[in-house]
């Protein structure tokens, strides 16, 4: 992490880091930029690279008066104080579509795993119970289920296409309808939940969407309904989710994200109609490389005065 | 043919046709059958099979001319069976596979056989794709990991591998294999296949033998029938050709894979993982699998969903009615 100034011709652009780089990032970006951990005030920092999901607060941003760009490496940027960014006119970029395919694949994996009880049956078989206790109870069909997608962006649109190939009927809810989309737009989330067998959350976490999936929505989804969350834990009222599952008001859930990761409500651990994962939907070695490409493209564009690749609308 | 004429004869007025029930029936099936037929239930009789079949010959006014059987190896409709029940003219099976019925023997005796048609195809295909995603992306393994409370303690579970762009080799491109292909295409996989003959209605790359398919695939999905030619079609050589990053998914029959070789290959890291819904000696699953995190195990459930159960009942009844009315079977396996 070189900080002593070299001659102007050699000087690589200076990029401040909100937290240390992952090894893969360090290796890929080494030699192109000078990195400094933004632990202290810096009058020079124009760019802050946010390699993970650790919060970027108003205070931290306040210590960087020359800041122009906050470059995230994830899809969701709710860990960044966007109000401060907006009021200071900062640009925020995210990973764009880099993680979309893998998130969508995982969401589909969760849908099948919950409906067909794959994870539960796997545990059952591993404990020798198939031979001892007979067949696991019947699971339910995936094909033909009515799927409601919340947020039809990069991830949501890919989930839609995949589940349509399974013979599912797809509708969606988002801030505004997407005219180019072949799927049915439903203006109210509650109506989408009421008319769906499976609700997939793939939208950003904002003040408007926080706890959008509340008791009412879960009850509308119903005792045979399944909630899949590959967005952000904060989209769901988590204690209410646990209650609804316990009471049988909601039929099942596939969760990749939680309100206080890595803490997962332990009440979920012995529920067979729930599949849990450790915020892995987005991550494969290939998608990390993809994210790196987007980040690099954004940094290159910024330092050469070209339009950014994946700015987030604040 | 004598069997068809016999089938078309109605029993004396008011009486129902008799039907042998050689499988467990859920309430819906039992009720639907009893509403239409005189049901002779093997499992209810408690008698050994030969005694049951012999006793059924004496049924008044006529012995059962049709039998409902299920797969899974419990009862084989073979020469011995048919000798013990010479009055049978039609076998209605609801298994997705036909390896429990000796088709040659049935053909020789002019016994009609009705199969399950495509009732199962979508459910099996859904499950197969679910297993593939699970193996590649560690869905069940991560679920176990989180449930054990390890996430806060040990950090993230190791990464899985992308589905998009994977070359998936399907062994057997019948209605199940085709349904699998359709789903995997939407997931960005490259589809290729081996079957007895190339299908000119599809544009996927065809391989004449399983070894070359395995050599050029990242994943193999077994979706073919079990017969003499396909027993152990996935063997040591094929697993070797698939390679250390390859995975195999089996939703066909346990006998399609050499299970002992599969266990060795997994143990030695010769392949990367497996998703298995079927095993050579169900419901016994080799304990060696239980400690493998790169394997997903399900209990022969690919075909069974609550919805397919009633679809199946309707199909069984439809075939029985066609037989007793002297009409062609809805989903005939024999005559071809």
CSV table of C-alpha atoms in Angstrom, one decimal, chain A residues 94-296:
chain,number,residue,atom,x,y,z
A,94,UNK,CA,-22.5,-1.1,-7.5
A,95,UNK,CA,-21.5,-4.4,-9.1
A,96,UNK,CA,-24.1,-4.1,-11.8
A,97,UNK,CA,-25.2,-7.3,-13.3
A,98,UNK,CA,-22.1,-9.2,-12.2
A,99,UNK,CA,-23.9,-11.3,-9.6
A,100,UNK,CA,-27.3,-11.4,-11.2
A,101,UNK,CA,-27.0,-14.8,-12.9
A,102,UNK,CA,-25.7,-16.6,-9.9
A,103,UNK,CA,-28.2,-15.0,-7.6
A,104,UNK,CA,-31.0,-16.0,-9.9
A,105,UNK,CA,-29.7,-19.6,-10.2
A,106,UNK,CA,-29.5,-19.8,-6.4
A,107,UNK,CA,-33.0,-18.4,-6.0
A,108,UNK,CA,-34.3,-21.1,-8.3
A,109,UNK,CA,-32.3,-23.7,-6.3
A,110,UNK,CA,-34.0,-22.5,-3.1
A,111,UNK,CA,-37.5,-22.6,-4.7
A,112,UNK,CA,-37.0,-26.3,-5.7
A,113,UNK,CA,-35.3,-27.1,-2.4
A,114,UNK,CA,-38.2,-25.7,-0.3
A,115,UNK,CA,-41.1,-27.0,-2.4
A,116,UNK,CA,-39.5,-30.4,-3.0
A,117,UNK,CA,-38.0,-30.6,0.5
A,118,UNK,CA,-34.6,-31.5,-1.0
A,119,UNK,CA,-32.5,-30.3,2.0
A,120,UNK,CA,-34.9,-31.8,4.5
A,121,UNK,CA,-35.0,-35.2,2.7
A,122,UNK,CA,-31.2,-35.1,2.4
A,123,UNK,CA,-30.9,-34.7,6.2
A,124,UNK,CA,-33.5,-37.5,6.6
A,125,UNK,CA,-31.7,-39.9,4.4
A,126,UNK,CA,-28.3,-39.1,5.9
A,127,UNK,CA,-29.7,-40.0,9.4
A,128,UNK,CA,-30.6,-43.5,8.0
A,129,UNK,CA,-34.3,-42.7,8.4
A,130,UNK,CA,-35.4,-43.8,4.9
A,131,UNK,CA,-34.6,-47.4,5.7
A,132,UNK,CA,-35.9,-47.2,9.3
A,133,UNK,CA,-39.0,-45.0,9.0
A,134,UNK,CA,-40.1,-45.2,5.4
A,135,UNK,CA,-40.7,-42.5,2.8
A,136,UNK,CA,-40.5,-38.9,3.7
A,137,UNK,CA,-44.0,-37.2,3.3
A,138,UNK,CA,-44.8,-36.0,-0.2
A,139,UNK,CA,-43.5,-32.7,-1.3
A,140,UNK,CA,-45.3,-30.4,-3.8
A,141,UNK,CA,-44.9,-29.8,-7.5
A,142,UNK,CA,-42.8,-26.9,-8.7
A,143,UNK,CA,-44.2,-26.7,-12.3
A,144,UNK,CA,-47.4,-24.7,-12.5
A,145,UNK,CA,-46.8,-22.8,-9.3
A,146,UNK,CA,-47.8,-19.1,-9.4
A,147,UNK,CA,-44.6,-17.1,-8.7
A,148,UNK,CA,-44.5,-13.5,-7.7
A,149,UNK,CA,-41.2,-11.6,-8.0
A,150,UNK,CA,-40.6,-8.5,-6.0
A,151,UNK,CA,-38.1,-6.4,-8.0
A,152,UNK,CA,-37.7,-7.2,-11.6
A,153,UNK,CA,-34.2,-5.9,-12.1
A,154,UNK,CA,-31.1,-7.8,-13.1
A,155,UNK,CA,-31.7,-10.6,-10.7
A,156,UNK,CA,-35.5,-10.7,-10.7
A,157,UNK,CA,-35.8,-10.8,-14.5
A,158,UNK,CA,-33.4,-13.8,-14.6
A,159,UNK,CA,-35.4,-15.6,-11.9
A,160,UNK,CA,-38.5,-15.0,-13.9
A,161,UNK,CA,-37.0,-16.5,-17.1
A,162,UNK,CA,-35.8,-19.5,-15.2
A,163,UNK,CA,-39.0,-20.3,-13.4
A,164,UNK,CA,-41.0,-19.7,-16.6
A,165,UNK,CA,-39.0,-22.6,-18.1
A,166,UNK,CA,-40.2,-24.8,-15.2
A,167,UNK,CA,-43.8,-24.1,-16.2
A,168,UNK,CA,-44.5,-21.5,-13.5
A,169,UNK,CA,-46.8,-18.6,-14.1
A,170,UNK,CA,-44.8,-15.4,-13.3
A,171,UNK,CA,-46.0,-12.0,-12.1
A,172,UNK,CA,-44.1,-9.2,-10.5
A,173,UNK,CA,-44.2,-6.1,-8.3
A,174,UNK,CA,-41.8,-3.2,-8.6
A,175,UNK,CA,-41.7,0.6,-8.3
A,176,UNK,CA,-42.9,0.9,-11.8
A,177,UNK,CA,-44.0,-1.5,-14.5
A,178,UNK,CA,-41.5,-2.7,-17.1
A,179,UNK,CA,-43.2,-2.4,-20.5
A,180,UNK,CA,-40.7,-4.7,-22.2
A,181,UNK,CA,-41.4,-7.5,-19.7
A,182,UNK,CA,-43.7,-10.4,-20.8
A,183,UNK,CA,-44.8,-10.9,-17.1
A,184,UNK,CA,-47.9,-9.5,-15.4
A,185,UNK,CA,-47.3,-6.4,-13.3
A,186,UNK,CA,-49.2,-6.2,-10.0
A,187,UNK,CA,-49.3,-2.7,-8.5
A,188,UNK,CA,-49.7,-3.7,-4.9
A,189,UNK,CA,-47.4,-6.1,-3.0
A,190,UNK,CA,-50.3,-7.5,-0.9
A,191,UNK,CA,-52.2,-8.4,-4.1
A,192,UNK,CA,-49.1,-10.1,-5.5
A,193,UNK,CA,-48.7,-12.1,-2.3
A,194,UNK,CA,-52.4,-13.1,-2.3
A,195,UNK,CA,-52.2,-14.3,-5.9
A,196,UNK,CA,-48.9,-16.2,-5.6
A,197,UNK,CA,-47.7,-19.6,-4.3
A,198,UNK,CA,-44.1,-18.5,-4.2
A,199,UNK,CA,-42.9,-14.9,-3.5
A,200,UNK,CA,-39.3,-14.2,-4.5
A,201,UNK,CA,-37.6,-11.0,-3.1
A,202,UNK,CA,-35.0,-9.6,-5.3
A,203,UNK,CA,-35.2,-5.8,-4.8
A,204,UNK,CA,-33.0,-3.3,-3.1
A,205,UNK,CA,-33.3,-2.4,0.6
A,206,UNK,CA,-34.3,1.2,1.0
A,207,UNK,CA,-36.4,3.2,3.4
A,208,UNK,CA,-39.5,2.4,1.4
A,209,UNK,CA,-38.8,-1.3,1.2
A,210,UNK,CA,-37.7,-2.0,4.7
A,211,UNK,CA,-39.9,-4.6,6.3
A,212,UNK,CA,-42.1,-4.6,3.2
A,213,UNK,CA,-42.8,-8.2,3.9
A,214,UNK,CA,-44.8,-8.0,7.1
A,215,UNK,CA,-47.4,-10.2,8.8
A,216,UNK,CA,-50.1,-9.1,6.4
A,217,UNK,CA,-48.1,-9.9,3.4
A,218,UNK,CA,-47.1,-13.3,4.8
A,219,UNK,CA,-50.6,-14.2,5.7
A,220,UNK,CA,-51.7,-13.2,2.2
A,221,UNK,CA,-49.1,-15.6,0.8
A,222,UNK,CA,-50.6,-18.1,3.1
A,223,UNK,CA,-50.2,-21.5,4.8
A,224,UNK,CA,-49.2,-23.1,1.5
A,225,UNK,CA,-47.1,-20.2,0.4
A,226,UNK,CA,-43.4,-20.0,0.2
A,227,UNK,CA,-41.1,-16.9,0.7
A,228,UNK,CA,-37.7,-16.8,-0.9
A,229,UNK,CA,-35.3,-14.0,0.0
A,230,UNK,CA,-32.2,-13.4,-2.0
A,231,UNK,CA,-32.4,-9.6,-1.5
A,232,UNK,CA,-31.7,-8.3,1.9
A,233,UNK,CA,-32.8,-9.5,5.3
A,234,UNK,CA,-34.2,-6.1,6.1
A,235,UNK,CA,-36.9,-6.5,3.5
A,236,UNK,CA,-38.7,-9.0,5.9
A,237,UNK,CA,-39.9,-8.4,9.4
A,238,UNK,CA,-37.8,-11.3,10.7
A,239,UNK,CA,-39.4,-11.9,14.1
A,240,UNK,CA,-42.8,-11.9,12.4
A,241,UNK,CA,-41.5,-14.4,9.8
A,242,UNK,CA,-40.4,-16.8,12.5
A,243,UNK,CA,-43.9,-16.4,14.2
A,244,UNK,CA,-45.7,-17.0,10.9
A,245,UNK,CA,-43.7,-20.1,10.2
A,246,UNK,CA,-44.1,-21.5,13.7
A,247,UNK,CA,-47.9,-20.9,13.6
A,248,UNK,CA,-48.2,-22.4,10.1
A,249,UNK,CA,-49.5,-19.1,8.7
A,250,UNK,CA,-46.8,-19.3,6.1
A,251,UNK,CA,-46.0,-22.5,4.4
A,252,UNK,CA,-42.2,-22.3,4.0
A,253,UNK,CA,-39.2,-20.2,3.3
A,254,UNK,CA,-35.8,-20.2,1.5
A,255,UNK,CA,-33.5,-17.6,3.0
A,256,UNK,CA,-30.1,-16.4,1.9
A,257,UNK,CA,-30.1,-13.2,3.8
A,258,UNK,CA,-31.0,-12.1,7.4
A,259,UNK,CA,-31.5,-9.0,9.4
A,260,UNK,CA,-28.3,-9.5,11.5
A,261,UNK,CA,-26.0,-11.7,9.6
A,262,UNK,CA,-24.4,-14.0,10.4
A,263,UNK,CA,-27.0,-14.4,13.2
A,264,UNK,CA,-29.9,-16.6,12.0
A,265,UNK,CA,-33.0,-17.0,14.3
A,266,UNK,CA,-32.3,-20.4,15.9
A,267,UNK,CA,-36.1,-21.2,15.8
A,268,UNK,CA,-35.6,-21.9,12.1
A,269,UNK,CA,-33.0,-24.6,12.7
A,270,UNK,CA,-35.5,-27.4,13.3
A,271,UNK,CA,-38.0,-26.4,10.7
A,272,UNK,CA,-38.2,-28.8,7.7
A,273,UNK,CA,-40.1,-26.4,5.5
A,274,UNK,CA,-37.2,-23.9,5.6
A,275,UNK,CA,-33.9,-23.9,3.7
A,276,UNK,CA,-31.1,-21.6,5.0
A,277,UNK,CA,-28.0,-20.4,3.4
A,278,UNK,CA,-25.1,-18.2,4.4
A,279,UNK,CA,-25.6,-15.2,2.0
A,280,UNK,CA,-24.0,-17.2,-0.8
A,281,UNK,CA,-26.5,-16.7,-3.5
A,282,UNK,CA,-24.3,-14.2,-5.3
A,283,UNK,CA,-21.0,-15.9,-4.8
A,284,UNK,CA,-19.2,-18.1,-7.2
A,285,UNK,CA,-15.6,-17.7,-8.2
A,286,UNK,CA,-16.8,-16.6,-11.6
A,287,UNK,CA,-19.2,-13.9,-10.2
A,288,UNK,CA,-16.4,-12.5,-8.1
A,289,UNK,CA,-14.3,-12.1,-11.2
A,290,UNK,CA,-17.3,-10.5,-12.9
A,291,UNK,CA,-17.7,-8.1,-10.1
A,292,UNK,CA,-14.0,-7.2,-10.3
A,293,UNK,CA,-14.4,-6.4,-13.9
A,294,UNK,CA,-17.3,-4.1,-13.2
A,295,UNK,CA,-15.4,-2.4,-10.4
A,296,UNK,CA,-12.3,-2.0,-12.5
